[in-house]
CSV table of N, CA and C in Angstrom, one decimal:
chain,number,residue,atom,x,y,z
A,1,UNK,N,-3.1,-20.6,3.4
A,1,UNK,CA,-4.1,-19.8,4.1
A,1,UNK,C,-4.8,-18.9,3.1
A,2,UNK,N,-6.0,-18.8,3.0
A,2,UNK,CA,-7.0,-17.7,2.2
A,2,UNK,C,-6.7,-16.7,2.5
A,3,UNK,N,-6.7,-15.7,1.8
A,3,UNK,CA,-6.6,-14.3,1.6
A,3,UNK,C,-8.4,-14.3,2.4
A,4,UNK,N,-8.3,-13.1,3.8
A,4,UNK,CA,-9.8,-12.8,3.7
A,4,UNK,C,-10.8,-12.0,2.8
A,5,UNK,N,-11.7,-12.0,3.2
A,5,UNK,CA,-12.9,-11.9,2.3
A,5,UNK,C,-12.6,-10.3,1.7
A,6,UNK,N,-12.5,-9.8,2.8
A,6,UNK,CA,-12.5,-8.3,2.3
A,6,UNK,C,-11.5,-8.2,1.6
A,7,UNK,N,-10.3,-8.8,1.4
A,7,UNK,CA,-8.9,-8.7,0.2
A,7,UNK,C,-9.5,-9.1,-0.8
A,8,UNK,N,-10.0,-10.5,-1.0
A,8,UNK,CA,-10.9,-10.7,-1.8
A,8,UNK,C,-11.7,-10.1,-3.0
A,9,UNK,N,-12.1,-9.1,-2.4
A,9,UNK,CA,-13.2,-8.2,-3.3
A,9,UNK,C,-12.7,-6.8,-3.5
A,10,UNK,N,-11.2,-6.9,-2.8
A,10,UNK,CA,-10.5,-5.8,-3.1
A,10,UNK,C,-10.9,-4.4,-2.3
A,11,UNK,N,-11.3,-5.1,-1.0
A,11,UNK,CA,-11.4,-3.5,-0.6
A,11,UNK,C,-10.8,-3.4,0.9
A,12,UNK,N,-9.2,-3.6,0.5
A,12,UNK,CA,-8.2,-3.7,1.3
A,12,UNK,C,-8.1,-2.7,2.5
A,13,UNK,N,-7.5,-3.1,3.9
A,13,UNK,CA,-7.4,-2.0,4.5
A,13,UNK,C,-5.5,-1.1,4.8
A,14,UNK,N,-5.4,-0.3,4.3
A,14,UNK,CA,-4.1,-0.3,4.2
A,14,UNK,C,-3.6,0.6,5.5
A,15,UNK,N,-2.0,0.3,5.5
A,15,UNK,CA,-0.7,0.9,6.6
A,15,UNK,C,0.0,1.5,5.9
A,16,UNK,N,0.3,2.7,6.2
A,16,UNK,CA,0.9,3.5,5.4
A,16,UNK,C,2.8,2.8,6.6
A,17,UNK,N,3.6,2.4,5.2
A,17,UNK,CA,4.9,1.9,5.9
A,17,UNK,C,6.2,2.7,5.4
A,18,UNK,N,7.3,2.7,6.0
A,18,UNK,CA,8.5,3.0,4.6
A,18,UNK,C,9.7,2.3,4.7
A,19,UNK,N,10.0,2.3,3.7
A,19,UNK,CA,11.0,0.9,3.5
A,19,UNK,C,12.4,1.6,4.3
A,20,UNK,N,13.7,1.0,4.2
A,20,UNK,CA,14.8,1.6,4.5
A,20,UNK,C,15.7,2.6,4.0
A,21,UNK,N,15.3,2.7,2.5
A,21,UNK,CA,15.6,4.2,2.2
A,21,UNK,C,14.6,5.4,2.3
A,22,UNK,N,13.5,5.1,3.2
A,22,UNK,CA,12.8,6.7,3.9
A,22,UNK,C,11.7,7.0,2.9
A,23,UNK,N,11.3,5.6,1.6
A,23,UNK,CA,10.0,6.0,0.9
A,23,UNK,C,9.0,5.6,1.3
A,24,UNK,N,7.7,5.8,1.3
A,24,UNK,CA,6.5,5.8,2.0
A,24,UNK,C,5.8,4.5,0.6
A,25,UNK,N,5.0,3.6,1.3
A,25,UNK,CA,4.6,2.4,0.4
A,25,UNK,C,3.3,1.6,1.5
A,26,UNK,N,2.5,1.1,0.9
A,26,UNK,CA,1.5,0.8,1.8
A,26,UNK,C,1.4,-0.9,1.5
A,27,UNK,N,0.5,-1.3,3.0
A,27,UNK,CA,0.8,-2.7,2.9
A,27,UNK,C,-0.7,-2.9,4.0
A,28,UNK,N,-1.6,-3.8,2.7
A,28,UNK,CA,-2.8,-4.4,3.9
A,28,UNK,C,-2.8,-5.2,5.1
A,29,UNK,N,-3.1,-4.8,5.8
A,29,UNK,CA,-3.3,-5.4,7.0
A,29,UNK,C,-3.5,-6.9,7.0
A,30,UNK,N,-4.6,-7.5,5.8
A,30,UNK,CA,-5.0,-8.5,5.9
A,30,UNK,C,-4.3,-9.2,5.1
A,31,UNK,N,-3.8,-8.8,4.1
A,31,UNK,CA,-3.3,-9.9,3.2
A,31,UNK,C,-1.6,-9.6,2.9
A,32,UNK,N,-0.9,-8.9,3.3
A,32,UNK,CA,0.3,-8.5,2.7
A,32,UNK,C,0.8,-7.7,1.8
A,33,UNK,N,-0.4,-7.7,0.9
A,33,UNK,CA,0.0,-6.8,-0.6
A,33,UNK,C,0.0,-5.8,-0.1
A,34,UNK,N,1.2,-5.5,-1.1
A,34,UNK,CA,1.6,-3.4,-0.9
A,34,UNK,C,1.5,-3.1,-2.6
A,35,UNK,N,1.5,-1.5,-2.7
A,35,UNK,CA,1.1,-1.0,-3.3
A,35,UNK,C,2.1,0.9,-3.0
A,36,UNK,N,2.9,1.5,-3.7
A,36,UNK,CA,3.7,2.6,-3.7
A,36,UNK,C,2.9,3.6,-3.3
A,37,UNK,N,2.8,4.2,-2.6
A,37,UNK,CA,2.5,5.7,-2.1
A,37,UNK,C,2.8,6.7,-3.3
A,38,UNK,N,1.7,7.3,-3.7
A,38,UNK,CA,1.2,8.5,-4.2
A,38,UNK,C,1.7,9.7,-3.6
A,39,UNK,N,2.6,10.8,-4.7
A,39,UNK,CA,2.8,11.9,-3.2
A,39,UNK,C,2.4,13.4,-4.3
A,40,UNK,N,2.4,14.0,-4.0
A,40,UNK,CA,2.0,15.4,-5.2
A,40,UNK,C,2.9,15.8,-5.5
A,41,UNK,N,3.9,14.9,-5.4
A,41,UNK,CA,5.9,15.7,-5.8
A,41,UNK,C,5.7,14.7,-7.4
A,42,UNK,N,4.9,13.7,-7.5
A,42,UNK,CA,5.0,12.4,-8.5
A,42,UNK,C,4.1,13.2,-9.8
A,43,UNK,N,3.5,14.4,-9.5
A,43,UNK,CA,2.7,14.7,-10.5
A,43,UNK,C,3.4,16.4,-10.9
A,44,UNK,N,4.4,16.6,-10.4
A,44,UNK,CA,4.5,18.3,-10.4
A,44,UNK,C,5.3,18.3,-12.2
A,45,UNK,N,6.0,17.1,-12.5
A,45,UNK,CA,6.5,17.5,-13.7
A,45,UNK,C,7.9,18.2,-14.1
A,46,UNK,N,8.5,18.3,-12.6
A,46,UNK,CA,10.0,18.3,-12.7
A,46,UNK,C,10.9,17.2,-12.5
């Protein structure tokens, strides 16, 4: 099956999901690919 068009050109629509230990990770709708959630805890430097 083709990935659709809009995966395609990369301009995914994403679901914010969380796996079973309770972290937040996103996953397009159309094509399956996920991608890790960003959180402002990932930038503070402790």
């Amino acid at each position: 099956m083709k990935k659709p068009l809009r995966c395609r050109l990369h301009l995914h629509l994403w679901k914010t999901e969380h796996n079973e230990e309770g972290q937040r990770y996103q996953r397009c709708l159309g094509c399956g690919t996920t991608r890790d959630k960003l959180t402002l805890n990932d930038f503070s430097g402790t």
